[in-house]
């Protein structure tokens, strides 16, 4: 689990535009923050969280409303969309649209599929870089 978390953290921090900070050591929660304030979210630098649980890795990435098309998210993440699953014990992603002008992409990868999931895969890495770009654009 932690090897994959470190792989994800490395991908995020290699941009030089964000950093990952430990929020809760016991729960293995991390915050993803820009080095400056977010242009679309007042009083905050955080645009994501990583939750490394016992059985799954959950990644929440916030982006300005409608800034990344669903098709692009789907092609990059390469996991089924939550609404098409009969049960949620399968790795998946979802999109939550908030009334405050932002969307949250939620990615859940269960332990049994985590070793085979590559955060360094080109479509996923490009997606993460786009998330970082839309959150650091002036």
Short mmCIF file of C-alpha atoms in Angstrom, two decimals:
data_model
loop_
_atom_site.label_atom_id
_atom_site.label_comp_id
_atom_site.label_asym_id
_atom_site.label_seq_id
_atom_site.Cartn_x
_atom_site.Cartn_y
_atom_site.Cartn_z
CA UNK A 1 0.00 0.00 0.00
CA UNK A 2 2.64 2.52 1.05
CA UNK A 3 4.82 1.88 -1.98
CA UNK A 4 1.85 2.89 -4.16
CA UNK A 5 1.11 5.93 -1.96
CA UNK A 6 4.72 7.03 -2.37
CA UNK A 7 4.46 6.52 -6.14
CA UNK A 8 1.42 8.81 -6.20
CA UNK A 9 3.04 11.42 -3.95
CA UNK A 10 6.13 11.46 -6.17
CA UNK A 11 3.96 12.00 -9.26
CA UNK A 12 2.17 14.91 -7.59
CA UNK A 13 5.26 16.62 -6.16
CA UNK A 14 7.36 16.27 -9.32
CA UNK A 15 5.29 19.06 -10.87
CA UNK A 16 6.89 21.54 -8.47
CA UNK A 17 3.50 23.27 -8.15
CA UNK A 18 2.03 21.29 -5.27
CA UNK A 19 3.03 19.41 -2.17
CA UNK A 20 1.59 16.53 -0.21
CA UNK A 21 1.35 16.99 3.56
CA UNK A 22 0.59 14.42 6.22
CA UNK A 23 -2.72 15.33 7.91
CA UNK A 24 -3.22 12.37 10.23
CA UNK A 25 -0.46 9.83 10.82
CA UNK A 26 -2.74 7.25 12.49
CA UNK A 27 -5.32 7.29 9.69
CA UNK A 28 -2.69 7.71 6.93
CA UNK A 29 -4.40 10.80 5.49
CA UNK A 30 -2.55 13.31 3.34
CA UNK A 31 -3.54 16.70 1.94
CA UNK A 32 -2.62 17.86 -1.56
CA UNK A 33 -1.93 21.59 -1.63
CA UNK A 34 -0.72 24.22 -4.05
CA UNK A 35 2.24 26.34 -3.06
CA UNK A 36 -0.01 29.42 -3.38
CA UNK A 37 -3.73 29.97 -2.78
CA UNK A 38 -6.19 28.36 -5.16
CA UNK A 39 -7.58 30.86 -7.66
CA UNK A 40 -11.11 29.39 -7.41
CA UNK A 41 -11.33 28.48 -3.73
CA UNK A 42 -11.11 31.25 -1.17
CA UNK A 43 -8.86 30.87 1.87
CA UNK A 44 -7.45 27.49 0.92
CA UNK A 45 -4.49 25.86 -0.78
CA UNK A 46 -5.83 22.29 -0.53
CA UNK A 47 -7.31 20.69 -3.63
CA UNK A 48 -7.11 17.03 -2.74
CA UNK A 49 -6.69 14.28 -0.19
CA UNK A 50 -5.18 10.83 -0.11
CA UNK A 51 -6.62 8.25 2.29
CA UNK A 52 -4.47 5.11 2.62
CA UNK A 53 -6.76 2.67 4.41
CA UNK A 54 -6.33 -0.97 5.29
CA UNK A 55 -8.24 -2.28 2.28
CA UNK A 56 -8.27 0.57 -0.21
CA UNK A 57 -6.59 3.73 -1.40
CA UNK A 58 -8.90 6.68 -1.92
CA UNK A 59 -7.83 9.78 -3.82
CA UNK A 60 -10.03 12.91 -3.85
CA UNK A 61 -9.07 15.58 -6.39
CA UNK A 62 -10.97 18.88 -6.54
CA UNK A 63 -11.09 20.89 -9.76
CA UNK A 64 -13.01 23.99 -10.85
CA UNK A 65 -16.49 23.11 -12.11
CA UNK A 66 -16.55 21.48 -15.57
CA UNK A 67 -12.82 22.06 -16.11
CA UNK A 68 -12.08 18.45 -17.10
CA UNK A 69 -14.59 16.57 -19.29
CA UNK A 70 -15.95 13.25 -17.97
CA UNK A 71 -14.69 11.40 -21.05
CA UNK A 72 -11.15 12.60 -20.37
CA UNK A 73 -11.38 11.53 -16.72
CA UNK A 74 -12.74 8.13 -17.73
CA UNK A 75 -9.98 7.55 -20.31
CA UNK A 76 -7.23 8.56 -17.88
CA UNK A 77 -8.31 6.68 -14.78
CA UNK A 78 -9.19 3.42 -16.57
CA UNK A 79 -11.52 2.22 -13.83
CA UNK A 80 -15.29 1.76 -14.05
CA UNK A 81 -17.52 4.68 -13.11
CA UNK A 82 -19.27 4.17 -9.80
CA UNK A 83 -22.78 4.46 -11.26
CA UNK A 84 -22.21 1.43 -13.50
CA UNK A 85 -21.29 -0.96 -10.68
CA UNK A 86 -23.71 -3.30 -8.94
CA UNK A 87 -21.58 -3.27 -5.78
CA UNK A 88 -18.88 -0.91 -4.56
CA UNK A 89 -16.24 -3.45 -3.50
CA UNK A 90 -14.66 -3.04 -6.92
CA UNK A 91 -12.12 -0.33 -7.70
CA UNK A 92 -13.89 2.61 -9.32
CA UNK A 93 -14.09 6.37 -9.73
CA UNK A 94 -16.87 8.85 -9.28
CA UNK A 95 -17.52 12.53 -9.85
CA UNK A 96 -19.29 14.70 -7.31
CA UNK A 97 -20.46 18.13 -8.46
CA UNK A 98 -20.76 20.73 -5.71
CA UNK A 99 -22.90 23.85 -5.71
CA UNK A 100 -19.88 25.92 -4.70
CA UNK A 101 -18.32 25.86 -8.19
CA UNK A 102 -16.07 22.82 -8.04
CA UNK A 103 -16.12 19.09 -8.77
CA UNK A 104 -14.46 16.27 -6.85
CA UNK A 105 -13.05 13.28 -8.70
CA UNK A 106 -13.04 10.36 -6.26
CA UNK A 107 -10.84 7.37 -7.09
CA UNK A 108 -11.03 4.23 -4.97
CA UNK A 109 -8.61 1.40 -5.63
CA UNK A 110 -8.95 -1.72 -3.52
CA UNK A 111 -5.88 -3.57 -2.27
CA UNK A 112 -6.37 -6.56 -4.59
CA UNK A 113 -6.09 -4.31 -7.68
CA UNK A 114 -3.65 -1.73 -6.33
CA UNK A 115 -0.41 -3.53 -7.23
CA UNK A 116 -1.48 -3.71 -10.87
CA UNK A 117 -2.51 -0.03 -11.03
CA UNK A 118 0.20 2.27 -12.37
CA UNK A 119 0.16 5.91 -11.35
CA UNK A 120 3.03 6.46 -13.78
CA UNK A 121 0.92 5.31 -16.73
CA UNK A 122 0.84 8.15 -19.30
CA UNK A 123 -2.94 8.81 -19.34
CA UNK A 124 -3.15 8.90 -15.53
CA UNK A 125 -0.01 11.05 -15.17
CA UNK A 126 -1.37 13.48 -17.79
CA UNK A 127 -4.69 13.65 -15.94
CA UNK A 128 -2.93 14.42 -12.64
CA UNK A 129 -0.85 17.10 -14.35
CA UNK A 130 -4.02 18.65 -15.78
CA UNK A 131 -5.60 18.65 -12.30
CA UNK A 132 -2.52 20.43 -10.98
CA UNK A 133 -2.58 22.93 -13.87
CA UNK A 134 -6.24 23.89 -13.43
CA UNK A 135 -5.59 24.37 -9.71
CA UNK A 136 -2.49 26.52 -10.16
CA UNK A 137 -3.54 28.62 -13.17
CA UNK A 138 -3.60 32.32 -12.41
#
